[in-house]
Short mmCIF file of C-alpha atoms in Angstrom, two decimals:
data_model
loop_
_atom_site.label_atom_id
_atom_site.label_comp_id
_atom_site.label_asym_id
_atom_site.label_seq_id
_atom_site.Cartn_x
_atom_site.Cartn_y
_atom_site.Cartn_z
CA MET M 1 94.13 132.42 79.11
CA ALA M 2 97.02 133.09 77.59
CA ALA M 3 98.39 132.32 80.55
CA HIS M 4 97.22 129.32 80.00
CA ASP M 5 98.28 127.95 76.77
CA GLU M 6 101.61 129.75 77.99
CA LYS M 7 101.95 126.97 80.63
CA ILE M 8 100.34 124.45 78.31
CA SER M 9 103.85 125.33 75.95
CA GLN M 10 106.20 125.16 78.80
CA ASN M 11 104.53 122.12 79.74
CA ARG M 12 104.75 120.30 76.25
CA ARG M 13 108.34 121.61 76.38
CA LYS M 14 109.17 119.42 79.79
CA LEU M 15 107.63 117.36 78.89
CA PHE M 16 109.44 116.68 75.80
CA LYS M 17 112.32 117.15 76.99
CA ALA M 18 111.23 114.35 81.33
CA LEU M 19 110.26 112.07 78.07
CA SER M 20 114.35 111.93 76.90
CA ALA M 21 115.23 111.15 81.10
CA ALA M 22 114.33 107.48 82.57
CA PRO M 23 111.91 107.38 85.25
CA VAL M 24 113.52 107.76 88.43
CA VAL M 25 111.41 107.58 91.94
CA THR M 26 113.90 107.03 94.94
CA THR M 27 113.00 107.70 98.47
CA PHE M 28 114.26 108.06 101.25
CA SER M 29 112.77 106.83 105.10
CA SER M 30 113.73 109.05 107.91
CA GLY M 31 113.50 106.67 111.11
CA SER M 32 110.50 108.23 112.42
CA ALA M 33 108.95 108.33 108.58
CA LEU M 34 109.72 104.83 109.00
CA ALA M 35 107.61 104.10 112.09
CA ASN M 36 104.91 105.59 110.35
CA ALA M 37 105.33 103.77 107.40
CA SER M 38 105.52 100.10 109.30
CA ALA M 39 101.84 101.61 111.13
CA HIS M 40 100.42 102.36 107.48
CA GLN M 41 101.35 99.52 105.70
CA CYS M 42 99.72 98.03 108.82
CA LEU M 43 96.69 99.50 107.74
CA ALA M 44 96.92 99.15 104.33
CA ASN M 45 97.85 95.62 104.85
CA PRO M 46 97.18 93.06 107.89
CA PRO M 47 98.90 90.24 108.44
CA VAL M 48 96.58 87.43 108.56
CA ALA M 49 95.49 86.30 111.89
CA SER M 50 93.64 84.21 113.80
CA THR M 51 93.16 86.15 117.28
CA PRO M 52 90.96 87.47 119.32
CA GLN M 53 89.25 90.96 118.07
CA TYR M 54 88.29 93.60 121.38
CA LEU M 55 84.91 95.42 120.83
CA GLU M 56 84.01 98.54 122.84
CA PRO M 57 81.64 100.02 124.16
CA LEU M 58 79.10 97.84 124.40
CA PRO M 59 75.70 98.56 124.36
CA ALA M 60 74.15 99.96 127.67
CA GLU M 61 72.23 97.02 128.22
CA CYS M 62 75.19 94.79 127.74
CA SER M 63 76.97 93.48 130.50
CA ASP M 64 79.09 90.57 131.48
CA SER M 65 76.16 89.12 133.30
CA ASN M 66 73.53 89.92 130.21
CA PRO M 67 74.71 88.96 127.30
CA GLY M 68 71.71 89.12 124.84
CA ALA M 69 70.50 89.67 121.31
CA ASN M 70 71.52 93.61 122.34
CA CYS M 71 74.90 92.46 122.87
CA MET M 72 75.97 90.69 119.79
CA ALA M 73 78.07 91.38 117.81
CA TYR M 74 79.17 91.36 113.44
CA VAL M 75 81.97 92.39 112.62
CA GLU M 76 83.03 92.40 109.71
CA ARG M 77 86.03 93.70 107.57
CA PHE M 78 86.59 96.02 105.18
CA TYR M 79 88.96 98.16 102.15
CA TRP M 80 87.69 101.12 101.37
CA ASP M 81 89.39 102.17 98.53
CA ASN M 82 87.99 104.44 95.54
CA ASP M 83 86.34 101.51 93.84
CA GLY M 84 83.60 100.87 96.66
CA LEU M 85 84.02 98.68 99.81
CA SER M 86 85.07 95.02 99.97
CA GLY M 87 85.65 93.60 103.26
CA THR M 88 85.47 89.93 104.68
CA HIS M 89 83.71 88.23 106.79
CA LEU M 90 85.22 87.22 109.20
CA GLN M 91 83.08 86.59 112.43
CA TYR M 92 79.31 86.59 112.50
CA TRP M 93 77.60 86.60 116.02
CA ASN M 94 79.41 86.57 118.50
CA ASN M 95 77.63 87.28 122.57
CA THR M 96 80.64 86.95 123.98
CA VAL M 97 81.54 89.03 126.28
CA THR M 98 83.75 88.96 128.90
CA ASP M 99 85.20 92.21 131.06
CA GLY M 100 82.72 94.36 128.66
CA ARG M 101 84.62 93.58 125.40
CA ILE M 102 82.66 91.84 122.86
CA VAL M 103 85.66 89.46 121.96
CA VAL M 104 85.44 88.37 118.65
CA LEU M 105 88.17 85.52 116.90
CA THR M 106 88.93 85.82 113.54
CA ASP M 107 88.81 83.44 111.51
CA GLU M 108 90.06 84.65 108.14
CA THR M 109 90.82 80.77 106.58
CA THR M 110 87.18 80.07 106.83
CA ALA M 111 85.70 83.92 105.78
CA THR M 112 84.14 84.81 102.19
CA LEU M 113 85.14 87.64 100.43
CA PHE M 114 82.63 89.96 99.02
CA THR M 115 81.81 93.82 98.24
CA VAL M 116 79.84 96.37 98.16
CA ASN M 117 79.21 98.76 95.34
CA PRO M 118 79.38 102.74 94.40
CA ASP M 119 76.61 102.40 94.47
CA GLY M 120 75.64 100.83 97.85
CA SER M 121 74.25 97.13 96.18
CA ASP M 122 75.88 94.32 97.69
CA PRO M 123 76.69 91.33 95.96
CA ASP M 124 76.95 89.22 98.87
CA PRO M 125 74.20 90.42 100.96
CA ILE M 126 73.81 88.51 104.32
CA ASN M 127 70.58 90.28 105.55
CA THR M 128 69.40 92.75 102.20
CA SER M 129 67.58 94.25 104.57
CA TRP M 130 70.37 95.64 106.14
CA ASN M 131 72.44 97.11 102.74
CA TYR M 132 75.28 99.35 103.10
CA SER M 133 75.50 102.73 100.48
CA VAL M 134 78.28 105.12 99.83
CA SER M 135 77.60 108.79 100.56
CA GLY M 136 80.38 110.74 98.85
CA SER M 137 83.36 109.18 100.67
CA ASN M 138 81.28 107.26 103.91
CA LEU M 139 79.98 104.00 104.22
CA ILE M 140 76.34 104.70 105.40
CA VAL M 141 74.78 101.60 107.83
CA PRO M 142 71.56 101.46 107.61
CA GLY M 143 69.92 102.43 111.24
CA GLN M 144 67.12 100.85 113.18
CA GLY M 145 64.77 99.18 111.20
CA GLY M 146 66.76 99.46 108.48
CA GLY M 147 66.96 102.54 107.83
CA ALA M 148 65.84 104.92 110.71
CA THR M 149 69.54 106.22 111.69
CA PRO M 150 71.18 106.51 109.20
CA VAL M 151 75.43 105.97 110.76
CA SER M 152 77.80 107.39 108.22
CA LEU M 153 81.15 106.01 108.71
CA PRO M 154 84.23 108.01 107.03
CA GLY M 155 85.72 106.16 104.81
CA LYS M 156 89.46 106.32 104.24
CA THR M 157 91.84 103.67 102.28
CA GLY M 158 92.46 100.95 104.86
CA TYR M 159 91.24 97.88 106.57
CA PHE M 160 89.01 98.51 109.92
CA LEU M 161 86.50 96.23 111.46
CA LEU M 162 82.92 97.37 111.42
CA GLU M 163 80.73 96.16 114.11
CA VAL M 164 76.82 95.94 113.78
CA VAL M 165 75.17 95.63 116.97
CA PRO M 166 71.70 94.63 115.61
CA ASN M 167 68.22 95.30 117.22
CA ALA M 168 66.40 92.95 120.22
CA ASP M 169 63.93 90.96 116.93
CA LEU M 170 66.88 91.41 114.35
CA THR M 171 65.58 92.70 111.76
CA GLY M 172 67.63 96.47 112.10
CA ILE M 173 70.43 98.18 113.07
CA GLN M 174 71.11 99.73 116.66
CA GLU M 175 74.21 100.79 116.73
CA ALA M 176 77.11 100.20 114.52
CA TYR M 177 80.86 101.15 116.08
CA ALA M 178 84.24 101.37 113.50
CA TYR M 179 87.48 100.26 114.33
CA PRO M 180 90.83 99.60 112.70
CA GLN M 181 92.40 96.95 112.19
CA ALA M 182 94.44 95.43 115.27
CA THR M 183 96.91 92.77 114.42
CA GLN M 184 98.45 91.01 117.04
CA ASP M 185 102.20 92.54 116.23
CA PRO M 186 104.80 91.09 117.78
CA LEU M 187 105.88 93.60 119.38
CA ALA M 188 103.72 96.71 119.28
CA GLN M 189 100.79 94.30 119.75
CA SER M 190 98.82 96.49 117.77
CA CYS M 191 98.59 99.13 115.06
CA GLY M 192 95.25 100.62 116.14
CA THR M 193 97.28 101.07 119.20
CA SER M 194 100.31 103.67 118.07
CA LEU M 195 97.22 105.52 116.09
CA GLY M 196 95.25 108.52 117.86
CA VAL M 197 91.46 107.23 118.61
CA THR M 198 89.25 109.69 117.99
CA ALA M 199 85.20 109.17 118.69
CA THR M 200 82.27 110.40 116.84
CA ASN M 201 78.81 110.18 117.34
CA GLY M 202 79.59 106.54 118.90
CA VAL M 203 82.14 105.70 115.88
CA HIS M 204 85.32 104.54 116.48
CA TRP M 205 88.60 105.63 114.12
CA VAL M 206 91.96 106.75 113.09
CA ASP M 207 92.85 109.20 114.35
CA GLY M 208 94.49 111.93 111.01
CA MET S 1 95.18 93.91 81.42
CA THR S 2 97.23 96.91 80.55
CA ALA S 3 98.06 99.40 82.37
CA ASP S 4 96.89 101.13 78.97
CA ARG S 5 93.58 100.89 81.07
CA ARG S 6 94.25 102.30 84.28
CA LEU S 7 93.09 105.66 85.46
CA TRP S 8 95.40 107.03 88.34
CA PHE S 9 95.27 109.17 90.75
CA ARG S 10 95.98 110.88 94.43
CA ASN S 11 93.89 109.99 96.74
CA ARG S 12 95.74 111.67 99.53
CA PRO S 13 97.29 115.23 100.50
CA ASP S 14 99.43 116.28 98.20
CA CYS S 15 103.36 115.29 97.46
CA LEU S 16 105.00 118.65 99.12
CA SER S 17 107.36 120.35 96.70
CA ASP S 18 110.65 121.14 97.88
CA PRO S 19 110.72 124.98 97.04
CA VAL S 20 114.37 125.11 96.14
CA CYS S 21 115.66 121.71 94.91
CA GLU S 22 113.39 120.71 92.06
CA GLY S 23 111.88 116.76 91.79
CA VAL S 24 112.14 116.58 95.51
CA CYS S 25 109.09 115.93 97.91
CA PHE S 26 107.97 114.94 101.34
CA ASP S 27 104.59 112.08 101.09
CA PRO S 28 102.72 113.89 104.48
CA ALA S 29 100.48 110.14 104.07
CA THR S 30 104.17 108.88 103.85
CA GLY S 31 106.87 110.63 105.92
CA GLU S 32 108.56 109.54 102.75
CA THR S 33 110.80 111.72 101.17
CA HIS S 34 110.73 111.03 96.93
CA PHE S 35 113.18 112.50 94.90
CA LEU S 36 111.70 112.36 91.74
CA GLY S 37 112.89 112.47 87.48
CA ASP S 38 111.70 114.90 85.34
CA LEU S 39 108.90 112.92 83.91
CA PRO S 40 107.62 111.52 87.26
CA ALA S 41 107.43 114.73 88.79
CA LEU S 42 105.93 116.36 85.49
CA LEU S 43 103.29 113.59 85.95
CA LEU S 44 102.37 113.96 89.65
CA SER S 45 102.26 117.94 89.04
CA VAL S 46 98.72 116.65 87.12
CA ILE S 47 97.76 114.34 88.82
CA ASP S 48 94.83 114.82 91.25
CA SER S 49 91.82 113.23 92.96
CA GLU S 50 90.16 112.82 89.74
CA PRO S 51 91.28 109.24 88.15
CA VAL S 52 92.33 110.09 84.26
CA SER S 53 93.59 107.63 81.59
CA VAL S 54 97.06 108.59 80.22
CA ASP S 55 95.80 109.93 77.33
CA ARG S 56 93.86 112.39 79.55
CA LEU S 57 96.85 113.68 81.36
CA THR S 58 98.59 113.99 78.26
CA GLN S 59 95.78 116.34 77.28
CA ARG S 60 96.73 118.08 80.87
CA LEU S 61 100.09 118.60 80.28
CA THR S 62 99.66 119.37 76.71
CA GLY S 63 96.92 120.45 75.47
CA ALA S 64 96.77 117.65 73.06
CA ASP S 65 94.99 114.13 73.02
CA ALA S 66 97.65 112.07 71.66
CA ILE S 67 100.92 111.26 72.03
CA ALA S 68 103.65 108.78 70.01
CA ASP S 69 103.37 106.04 70.92
CA ASP S 70 106.83 104.97 72.48
CA ASP S 71 106.39 108.52 74.30
CA ARG S 72 103.26 106.55 75.41
CA LYS S 73 104.88 104.54 77.12
CA LYS S 74 107.13 105.97 78.51
CA MET S 75 104.65 107.70 80.46
CA ILE S 76 102.83 105.15 81.36
CA GLY S 77 106.76 103.45 82.58
CA ALA S 78 106.71 106.43 84.81
CA LEU S 79 103.22 106.41 85.97
CA LEU S 80 104.20 102.55 87.64
CA PHE S 81 107.31 103.99 89.56
CA LEU S 82 104.82 107.32 91.25
CA GLU S 83 102.45 103.57 92.14
CA ALA S 84 105.42 102.08 93.27
CA ALA S 85 106.54 104.59 95.78
CA GLU S 86 103.14 104.74 96.90
CA LEU S 87 102.94 108.44 95.62
CA VAL S 88 100.13 107.45 92.77
CA GLU S 89 97.17 105.11 92.75
CA SER S 90 95.78 104.16 89.91
CA ARG S 91 92.25 101.44 89.30
CA PHE S 92 91.04 99.96 85.79
CA GLU S 93 88.11 101.39 83.91
#
């Protein structure tokens, strides 16, 4: 306890001394750090674009020649922070399959903003039976039938696309995948491609 | 909204301090190296993942709940510097 008190006294002296000086924060970035920072910024503030997003993998029963209900993708772009999740509805359902990928055109000019609260409530639900919930830092996406096998997506600060594949009768979620926001940087082509992608329980996410 | 009503936190790995050069830290989240003045360095040392008010930060530093208004403004100014450098984050209560 005495050590704690001494630490407090020391901090108090430091604080009063520090308060007399100007608060200065100077930042230096190395070349490689600039590259990393660029990737970070790209995830944190992706440019608005109306460019195709390609989502993989496809559900097993889905192919170029067999697009159907199970090939549909419901896509949202989320931003996760400590206040919970916020996001943008991009294009909702899409069953365009090209070269083994679901193609989703993002059109943010017509998209609407929404927020998922930390308690899991969604002020702007698309389907109330599909409400997301939050457990710790994870986003829980209800499983098939609206809750049988929830999919847990790691929450990280930054934008990501959430692809939800419904079950056949569209009453629940069969699979869910999260992707780093892919942007169309003219030089790097995509922020996501500069970062590793891991797969855990069918969920893709930015490595690190 | 004023900065007074903000809660401050750092939801990233710690900024790695140089054991020799006081006030120098490397942020593994961005790869940047920051040179901090005394006050920002002191504040950063007591900010963790729990969002807390300026009063709570003061309490962590000094053991006291209150601080003079002028000093409080300086602390908020330093916090805004830290936020601009992406070393801390804030949200409103």
